[in-house]
Coordinates of C-alpha atoms and ligand atoms in Angstrom, one line a residue:
X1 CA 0.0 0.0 0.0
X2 CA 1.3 3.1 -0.9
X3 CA 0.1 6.1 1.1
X4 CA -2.2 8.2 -1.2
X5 CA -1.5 11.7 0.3
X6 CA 1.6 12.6 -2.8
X7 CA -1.0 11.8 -4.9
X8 CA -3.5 13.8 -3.5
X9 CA -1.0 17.0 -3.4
X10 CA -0.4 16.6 -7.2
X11 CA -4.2 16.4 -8.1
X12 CA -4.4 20.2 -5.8
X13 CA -1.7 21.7 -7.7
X14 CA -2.8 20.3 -10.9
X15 CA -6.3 22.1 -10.4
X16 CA -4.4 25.3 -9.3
X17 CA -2.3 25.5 -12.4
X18 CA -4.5 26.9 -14.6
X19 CA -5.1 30.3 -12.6
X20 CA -2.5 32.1 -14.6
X21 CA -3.7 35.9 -12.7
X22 CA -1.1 38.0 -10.6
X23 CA 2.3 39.8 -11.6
X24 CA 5.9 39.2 -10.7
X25 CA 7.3 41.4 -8.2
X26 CA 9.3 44.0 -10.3
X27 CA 10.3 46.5 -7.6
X28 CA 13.0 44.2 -6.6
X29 CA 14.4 44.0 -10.4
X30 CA 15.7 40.4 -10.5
X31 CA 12.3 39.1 -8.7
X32 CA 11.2 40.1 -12.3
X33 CA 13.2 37.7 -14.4
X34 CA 11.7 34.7 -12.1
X35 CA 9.8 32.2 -14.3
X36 CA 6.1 33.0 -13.5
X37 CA 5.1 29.6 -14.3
X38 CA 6.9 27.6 -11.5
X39 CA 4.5 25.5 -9.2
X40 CA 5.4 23.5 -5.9
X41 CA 3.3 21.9 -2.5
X42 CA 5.6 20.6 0.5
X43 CA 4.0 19.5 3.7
X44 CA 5.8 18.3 6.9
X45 CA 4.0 16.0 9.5
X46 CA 4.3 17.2 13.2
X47 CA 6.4 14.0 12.9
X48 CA 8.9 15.7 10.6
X49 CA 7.3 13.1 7.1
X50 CA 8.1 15.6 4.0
X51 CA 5.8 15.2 1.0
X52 CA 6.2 17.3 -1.9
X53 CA 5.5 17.8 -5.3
X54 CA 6.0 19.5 -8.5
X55 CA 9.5 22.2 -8.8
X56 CA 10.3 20.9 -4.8
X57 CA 14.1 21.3 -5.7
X58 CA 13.6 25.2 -7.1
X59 CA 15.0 27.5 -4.8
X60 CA 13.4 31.2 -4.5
X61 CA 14.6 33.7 -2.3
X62 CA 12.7 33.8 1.6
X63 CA 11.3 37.0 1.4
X64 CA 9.3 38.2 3.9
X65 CA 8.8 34.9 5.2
X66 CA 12.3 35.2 7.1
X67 CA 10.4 37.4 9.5
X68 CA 8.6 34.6 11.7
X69 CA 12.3 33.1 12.0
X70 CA 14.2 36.4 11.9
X71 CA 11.2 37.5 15.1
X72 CA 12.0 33.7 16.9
X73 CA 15.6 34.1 16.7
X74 CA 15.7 37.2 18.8
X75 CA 12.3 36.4 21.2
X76 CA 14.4 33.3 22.1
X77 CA 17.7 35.3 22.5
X78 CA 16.4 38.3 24.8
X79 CA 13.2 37.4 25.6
X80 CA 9.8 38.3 25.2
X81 CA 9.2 41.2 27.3
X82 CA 12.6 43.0 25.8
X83 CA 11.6 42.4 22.3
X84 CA 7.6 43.6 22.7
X85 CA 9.4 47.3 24.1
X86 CA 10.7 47.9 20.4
X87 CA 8.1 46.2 18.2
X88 CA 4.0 45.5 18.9
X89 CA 2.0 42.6 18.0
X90 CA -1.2 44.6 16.3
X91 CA -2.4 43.6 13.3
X92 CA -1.6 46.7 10.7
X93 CA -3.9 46.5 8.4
X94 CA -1.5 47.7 6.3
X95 CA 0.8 46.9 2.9
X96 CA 4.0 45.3 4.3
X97 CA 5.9 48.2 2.9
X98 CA 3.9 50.9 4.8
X99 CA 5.8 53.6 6.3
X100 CA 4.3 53.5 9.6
X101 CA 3.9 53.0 13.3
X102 CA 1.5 52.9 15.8
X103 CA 0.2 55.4 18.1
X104 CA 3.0 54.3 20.6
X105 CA 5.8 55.3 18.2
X106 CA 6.4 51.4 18.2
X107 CA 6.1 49.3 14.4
X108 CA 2.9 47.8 14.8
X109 CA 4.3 44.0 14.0
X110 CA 7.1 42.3 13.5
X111 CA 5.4 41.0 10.2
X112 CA 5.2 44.5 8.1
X113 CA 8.8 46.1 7.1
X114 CA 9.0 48.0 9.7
X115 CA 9.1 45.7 12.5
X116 CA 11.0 43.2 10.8
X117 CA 13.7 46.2 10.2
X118 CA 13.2 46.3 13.7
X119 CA 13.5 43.0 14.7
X120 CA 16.5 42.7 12.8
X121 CA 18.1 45.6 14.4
X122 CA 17.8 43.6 17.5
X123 CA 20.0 40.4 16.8
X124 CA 22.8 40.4 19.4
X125 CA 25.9 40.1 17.5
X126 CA 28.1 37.4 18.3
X127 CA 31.8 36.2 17.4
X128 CA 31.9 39.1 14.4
X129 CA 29.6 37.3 12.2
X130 CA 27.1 40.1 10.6
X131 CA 23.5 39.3 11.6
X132 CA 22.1 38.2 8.5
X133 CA 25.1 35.6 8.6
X134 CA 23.6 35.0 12.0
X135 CA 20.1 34.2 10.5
X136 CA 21.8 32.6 7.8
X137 CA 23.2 29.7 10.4
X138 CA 19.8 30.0 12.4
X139 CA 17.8 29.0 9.6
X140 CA 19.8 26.7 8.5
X141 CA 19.9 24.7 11.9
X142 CA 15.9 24.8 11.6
X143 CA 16.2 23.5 7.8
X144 CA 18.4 21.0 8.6
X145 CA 20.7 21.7 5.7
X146 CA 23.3 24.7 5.1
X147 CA 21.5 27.4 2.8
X148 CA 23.0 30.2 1.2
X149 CA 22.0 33.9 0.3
X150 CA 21.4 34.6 -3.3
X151 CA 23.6 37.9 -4.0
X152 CA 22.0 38.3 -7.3
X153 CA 18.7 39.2 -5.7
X154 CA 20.3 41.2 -2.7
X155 CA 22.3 43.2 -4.7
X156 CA 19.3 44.2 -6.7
X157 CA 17.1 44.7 -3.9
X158 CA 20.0 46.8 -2.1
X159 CA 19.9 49.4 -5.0
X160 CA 16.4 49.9 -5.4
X161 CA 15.0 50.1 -1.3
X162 CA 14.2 53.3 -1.2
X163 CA 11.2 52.5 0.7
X164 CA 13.2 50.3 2.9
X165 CA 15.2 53.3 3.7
X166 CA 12.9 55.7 4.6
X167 CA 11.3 53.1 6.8
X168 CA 14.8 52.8 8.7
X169 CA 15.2 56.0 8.7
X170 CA 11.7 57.3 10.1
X171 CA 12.9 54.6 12.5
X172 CA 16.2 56.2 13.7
X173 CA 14.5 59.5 14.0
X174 CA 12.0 58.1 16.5
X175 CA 14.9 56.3 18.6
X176 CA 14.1 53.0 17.8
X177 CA 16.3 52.0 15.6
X178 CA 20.0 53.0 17.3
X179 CA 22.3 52.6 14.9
X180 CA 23.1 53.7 11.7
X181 CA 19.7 52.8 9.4
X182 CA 21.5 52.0 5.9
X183 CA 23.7 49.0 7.9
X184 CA 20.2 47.7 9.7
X185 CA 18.1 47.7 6.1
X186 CA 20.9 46.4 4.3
X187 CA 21.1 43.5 7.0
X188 CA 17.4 43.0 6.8
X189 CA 17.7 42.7 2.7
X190 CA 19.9 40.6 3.1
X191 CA 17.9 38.1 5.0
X192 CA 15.2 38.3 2.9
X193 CA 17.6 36.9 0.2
X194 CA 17.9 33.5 1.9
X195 CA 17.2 30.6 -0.5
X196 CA 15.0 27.9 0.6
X197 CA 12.7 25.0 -1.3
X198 CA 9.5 24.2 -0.3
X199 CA 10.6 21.4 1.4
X200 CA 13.1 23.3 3.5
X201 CA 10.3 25.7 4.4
X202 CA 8.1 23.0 6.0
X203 CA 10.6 21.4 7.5
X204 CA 11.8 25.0 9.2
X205 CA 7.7 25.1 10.1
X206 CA 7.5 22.1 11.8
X207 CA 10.0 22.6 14.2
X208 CA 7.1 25.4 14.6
X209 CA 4.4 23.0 14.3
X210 CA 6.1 20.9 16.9
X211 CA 6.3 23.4 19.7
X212 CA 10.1 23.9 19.4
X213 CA 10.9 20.7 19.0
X214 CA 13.0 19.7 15.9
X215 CA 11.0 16.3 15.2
X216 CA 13.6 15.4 12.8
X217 CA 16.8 15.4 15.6
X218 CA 14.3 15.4 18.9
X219 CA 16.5 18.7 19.7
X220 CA 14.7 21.6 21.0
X221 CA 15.5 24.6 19.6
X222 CA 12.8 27.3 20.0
X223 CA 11.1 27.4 23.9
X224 CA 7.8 26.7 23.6
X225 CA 6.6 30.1 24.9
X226 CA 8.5 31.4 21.8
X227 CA 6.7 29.7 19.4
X228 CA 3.1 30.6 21.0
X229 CA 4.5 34.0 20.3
X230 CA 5.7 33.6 16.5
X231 CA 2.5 31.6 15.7
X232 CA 0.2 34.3 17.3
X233 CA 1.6 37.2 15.3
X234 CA 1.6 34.9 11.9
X235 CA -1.9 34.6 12.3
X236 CA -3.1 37.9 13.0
X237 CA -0.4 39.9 10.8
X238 CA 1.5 37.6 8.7
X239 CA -0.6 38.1 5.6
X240 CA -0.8 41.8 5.8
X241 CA -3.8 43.7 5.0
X242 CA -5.5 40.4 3.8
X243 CA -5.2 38.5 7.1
X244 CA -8.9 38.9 8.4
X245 CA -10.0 37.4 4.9
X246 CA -6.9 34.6 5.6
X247 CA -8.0 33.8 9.0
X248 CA -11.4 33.3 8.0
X249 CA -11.1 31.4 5.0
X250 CA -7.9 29.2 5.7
X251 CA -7.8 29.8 9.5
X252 CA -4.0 28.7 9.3
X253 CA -1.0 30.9 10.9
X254 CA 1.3 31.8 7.7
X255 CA 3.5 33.9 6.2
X256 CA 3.9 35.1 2.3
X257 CA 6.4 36.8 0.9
X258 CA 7.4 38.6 -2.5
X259 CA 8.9 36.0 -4.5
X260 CA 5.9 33.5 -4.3
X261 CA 6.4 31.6 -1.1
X262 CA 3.4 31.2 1.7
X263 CA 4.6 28.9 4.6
X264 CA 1.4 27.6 6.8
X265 CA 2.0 26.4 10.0
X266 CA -1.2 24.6 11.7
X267 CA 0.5 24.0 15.5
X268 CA 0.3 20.3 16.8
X269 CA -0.3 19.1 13.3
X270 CA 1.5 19.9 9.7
X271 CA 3.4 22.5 8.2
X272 CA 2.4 23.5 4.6
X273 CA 4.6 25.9 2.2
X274 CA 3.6 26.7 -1.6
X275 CA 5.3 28.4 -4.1
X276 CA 4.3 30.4 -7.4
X277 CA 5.6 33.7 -8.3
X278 CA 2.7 35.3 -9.3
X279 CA 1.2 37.7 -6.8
X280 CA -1.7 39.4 -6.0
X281 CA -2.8 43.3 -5.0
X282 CA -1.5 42.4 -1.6
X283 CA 1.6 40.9 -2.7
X284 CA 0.6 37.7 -1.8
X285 CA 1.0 34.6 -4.2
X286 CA -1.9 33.8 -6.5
X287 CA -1.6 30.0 -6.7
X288 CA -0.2 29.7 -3.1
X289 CA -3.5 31.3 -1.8
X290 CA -5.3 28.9 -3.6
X291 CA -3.6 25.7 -2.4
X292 CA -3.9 26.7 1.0
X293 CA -7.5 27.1 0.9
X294 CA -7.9 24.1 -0.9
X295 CA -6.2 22.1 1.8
X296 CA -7.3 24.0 4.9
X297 CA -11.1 23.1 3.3
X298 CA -10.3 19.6 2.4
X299 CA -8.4 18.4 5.3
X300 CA -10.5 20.4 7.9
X301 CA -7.3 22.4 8.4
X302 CA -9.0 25.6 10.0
X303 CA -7.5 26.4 13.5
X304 CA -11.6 27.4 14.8
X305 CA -12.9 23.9 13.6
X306 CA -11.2 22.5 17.1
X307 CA -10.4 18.7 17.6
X308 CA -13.1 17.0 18.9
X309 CA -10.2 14.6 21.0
X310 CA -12.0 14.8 23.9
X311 CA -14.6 12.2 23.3
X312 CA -12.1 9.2 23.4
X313 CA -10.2 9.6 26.4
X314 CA -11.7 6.4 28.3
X315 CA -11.4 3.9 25.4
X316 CA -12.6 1.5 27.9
X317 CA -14.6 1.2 31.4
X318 CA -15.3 -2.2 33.1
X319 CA -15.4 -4.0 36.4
X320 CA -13.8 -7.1 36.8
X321 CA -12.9 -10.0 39.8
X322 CA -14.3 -11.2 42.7
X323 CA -17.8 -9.0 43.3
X324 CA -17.1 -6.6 39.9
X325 CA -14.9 -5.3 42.8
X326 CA -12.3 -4.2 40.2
X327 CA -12.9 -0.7 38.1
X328 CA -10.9 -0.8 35.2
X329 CA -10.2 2.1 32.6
X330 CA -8.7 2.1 29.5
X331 CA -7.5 5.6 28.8
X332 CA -6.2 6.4 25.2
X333 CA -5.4 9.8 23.6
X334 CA -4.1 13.1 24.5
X335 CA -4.5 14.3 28.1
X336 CA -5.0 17.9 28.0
X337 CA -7.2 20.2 30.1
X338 CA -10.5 18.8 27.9
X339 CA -9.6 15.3 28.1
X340 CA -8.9 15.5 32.2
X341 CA -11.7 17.5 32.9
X342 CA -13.8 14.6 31.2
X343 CA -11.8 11.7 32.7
X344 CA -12.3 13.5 36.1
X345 CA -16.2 13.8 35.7
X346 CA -16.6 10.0 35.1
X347 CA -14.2 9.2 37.8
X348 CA -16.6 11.3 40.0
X349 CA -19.8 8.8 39.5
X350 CA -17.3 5.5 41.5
X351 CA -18.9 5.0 44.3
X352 CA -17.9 5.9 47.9
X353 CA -16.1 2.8 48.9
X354 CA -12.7 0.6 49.8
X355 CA -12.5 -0.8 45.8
X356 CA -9.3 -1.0 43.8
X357 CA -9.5 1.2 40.5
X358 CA -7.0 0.4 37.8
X359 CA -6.2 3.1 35.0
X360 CA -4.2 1.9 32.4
X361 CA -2.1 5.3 29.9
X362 CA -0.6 2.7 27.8
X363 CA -2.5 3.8 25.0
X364 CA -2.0 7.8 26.0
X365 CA 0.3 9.9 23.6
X366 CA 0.5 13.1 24.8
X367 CA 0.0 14.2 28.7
X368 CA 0.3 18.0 28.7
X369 CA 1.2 19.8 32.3
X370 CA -2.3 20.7 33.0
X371 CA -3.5 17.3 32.2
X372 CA -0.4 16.0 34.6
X373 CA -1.9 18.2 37.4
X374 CA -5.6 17.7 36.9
X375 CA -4.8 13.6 36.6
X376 CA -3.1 13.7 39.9
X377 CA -5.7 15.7 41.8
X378 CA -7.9 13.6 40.8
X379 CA -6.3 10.4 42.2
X380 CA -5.5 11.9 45.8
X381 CA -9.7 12.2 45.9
X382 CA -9.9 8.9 44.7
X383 CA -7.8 7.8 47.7
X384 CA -9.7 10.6 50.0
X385 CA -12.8 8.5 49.1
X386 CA -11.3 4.8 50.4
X387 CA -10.2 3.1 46.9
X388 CA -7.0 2.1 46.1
X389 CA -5.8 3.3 42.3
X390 CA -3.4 1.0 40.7
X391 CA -1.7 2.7 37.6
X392 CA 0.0 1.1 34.3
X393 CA 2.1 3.7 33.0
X394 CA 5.2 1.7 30.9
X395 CA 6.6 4.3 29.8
X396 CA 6.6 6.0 32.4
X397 CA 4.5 9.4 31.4
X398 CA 3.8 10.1 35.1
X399 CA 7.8 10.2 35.8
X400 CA 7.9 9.2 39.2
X401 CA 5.1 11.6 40.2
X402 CA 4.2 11.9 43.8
X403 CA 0.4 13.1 44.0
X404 CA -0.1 16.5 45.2
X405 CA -0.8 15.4 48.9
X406 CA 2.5 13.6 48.2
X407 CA 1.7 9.8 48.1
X408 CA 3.0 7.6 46.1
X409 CA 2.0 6.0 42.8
X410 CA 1.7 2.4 42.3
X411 CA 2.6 2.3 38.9
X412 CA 2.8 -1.3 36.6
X413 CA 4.1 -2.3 33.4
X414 CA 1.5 -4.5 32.3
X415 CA -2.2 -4.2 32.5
X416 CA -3.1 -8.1 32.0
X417 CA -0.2 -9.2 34.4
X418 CA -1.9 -6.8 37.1
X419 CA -5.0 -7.9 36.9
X420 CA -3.9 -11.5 36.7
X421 CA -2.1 -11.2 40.1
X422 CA -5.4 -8.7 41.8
X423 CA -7.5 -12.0 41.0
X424 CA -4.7 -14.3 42.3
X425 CA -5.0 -12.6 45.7
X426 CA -8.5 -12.4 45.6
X427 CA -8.6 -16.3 45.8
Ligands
LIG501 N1 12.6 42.0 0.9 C1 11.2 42.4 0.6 C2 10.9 43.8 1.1 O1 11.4 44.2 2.1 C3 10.3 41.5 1.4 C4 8.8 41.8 1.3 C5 7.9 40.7 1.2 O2 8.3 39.5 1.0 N2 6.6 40.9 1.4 O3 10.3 44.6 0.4

């Protein structure tokens, strides 16, 4: 068996093709010679699976959508707090190229030019290197593979950003830029002139997608708080004045930018990037727009549509030995808040008395912090009530967890060996 989903990916692309709307970016002159026609679809699993198809090995310049990288490089360096003082986190409204800031004298976003001049300003520099170089490595760490700038299209960009320099420069005169505007825009041109494939731009998203985590190497490379943040302004700024009509309609966090890139990244599930050169009013790729929505509206994609995971949490209840005296549950899924406040309400109808309840998390994938806390309150009240709670936790989610009235767990490997021993006491 052959998993269909490559196949899939080639039939959305195919039906994309034909929309031949948009224009090349020409205010960047060598964005102008790029072949309009190019098509590609990658997609990343939280896992880290890459499919892709159609030009997957074409490299294009990043664009704008170094900014969600350029933005996590520096929240994870400095922090949040010290990076939220220079650049805000309101949606602008706004072309990305707008010369403007908020009421606070702060960029609105970190999305639009001028924040992401902003945020680039704010790299610490380390051992000499110049701080796209910096980016350069960061990226690349994220990508897994070394990638290089194309000088072609930062040369040409260089000696045509007027509006890039006015930008720095209303920046300097307000104080928040502090250094010497041309150096800063140059820097953040430069950035932009990263080259990436598709596939190297979903596998950079699902470290994203994977709370920080690179799924590929299991290192952790972003702090998870970090990511909430970069995800949270990519869905309410990262597609400009279009991302009311994005959220709504595709309901994914992305980010486009000028050559023909959009990188989607749904958190806790896939990363998605498309490329096409042609753009739209916004400056936002034709085709890329429509593959997104395709697959946001054919795989359910759409952040608000929620995961109904909470009805499975007990797979399985029953009562077992001598007098039903045993309570047995099967637990399976994700325990997060949902799934323990549910667990927790069935627990609530044992009765009052001195039985033995076994819960078995073999079959549990994921137990978030909350979940953790919520699971362990519960069984001190179990215990409160008279029963004994019997736990088989092989892997070892609970870590060695003491309950929060500080009593130990009994945990066991094996849920049939348990319950074959309980009924050889019983006799
Ligand atoms: N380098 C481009 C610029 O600053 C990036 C813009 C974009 O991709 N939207 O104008």
């Amino acid at each position: 068996m052959q998993t269909p989903l490559p196949d899939y990916l080639a039939h959305v692309i195919e039906a994309c093709d034909i929309d031949n709307s948009g224009h090349l970016a020409d205010y960047i002159p060598e964005l102008a010679n790029a072949n309009p026609n190019r098509l590609a679809l990658a997609m990343s699993t939280v896992d880290g699976e890459i499919y892709s198809v159609g030009d997957d090995d074409i490299e294009f310049t990043i664009q704008s959508m170094s900014k969600p990288f350029a933005y996590a490089y520096v929240l994870q360096q400095l922090g949040i707090e010290a990076v939220l003082d220079k650049v805000g986190v309101e949606p602008s409204g706004e072309a990305f190229n707008e010369i403007s800031l908020g009421k606070d004298r702060r960029p609105k976003n970190p999305m639009i030019n001028s924040g992401a001049i902003t945020t680039h300003s704010l790299i610490p520099i380390k051992d000499d290197l110049e701080s796209a170089e910096i980016l350069r490595q960061f990226m690349s760490a994220l990508a897994g593979r070394e990638l290089r700038f194309d000088e072609a299209v930062y040369e040409s960009e260089v000696k045509t950003a007027y509006r890039n320099l006015s930008i720095g420069y209303m920046l300097r005169t307000v104080g928040i830029l502090e250094t010497d505007p041309v150096d800063i825009v140059n820097g953040y041109i430069r950035q932009c002139s990263i080259l990436v494939t598709v596939k190297d731009l979903v596998r950079m998203g699902s470290v994203l997608a994977n709370g920080g985590v690179d799924p590929k190497t299991g290192k952790r490379l972003l702090n998870r708080s970090v990511v909430r943040q970069v995800l949270s302004v990519m869905m309410s700024c990262g597609m400009y004045d279009a991302a009311g009509d994005w959220l709504s309609t595709v309901g994914i966090p992305a980010k486009s930018g000028v050559a023909g890139g959009i990188l989607g990244v749904l958190p806790g599930q896939v990363s998605i990037a498309a490329f096409s050169p042609k753009l739209d009013e916004h400056g936002n790729s034709v085709r890329g727009i429509d593959i997104l929505e395709r697959l946001s509206r054919d795989m359910g994609l759409h952040l608000m549509e929620g995961t109904p995971s909470a009805q499975t949490i007990v797979q399985s209840h029953y009562r077992t030995g001598k007098d039903a005296s045993l309570s047995v549950y099967v637990l399976r899924g994700v325990l997060k808040f949902t799934e323990a406040e549910m667990l927790l309400r069935i627990l609530q109808a044992e009765p009052m008395d001195q039985s033995t309840i076994v819960i078995d998390l073999t079959q549990i994938s994921i137990i978030h912090d909350v979940g953790k806390r919520m699971f362990l309150e519960g069984i001190d009240r179990l215990i409160d009530d008279g029963h004994t709670l019997l736990l088989v936790d092989p892997e070892q989610r609970l870590d060695h967890a003491r309950t929060h009235k500080d009593r130990t767990l009994h945990v066991y490997q094996d849920i049939e060996d348990l319950i074959a021993q309980l009924k050889d006491a019983e006799k």
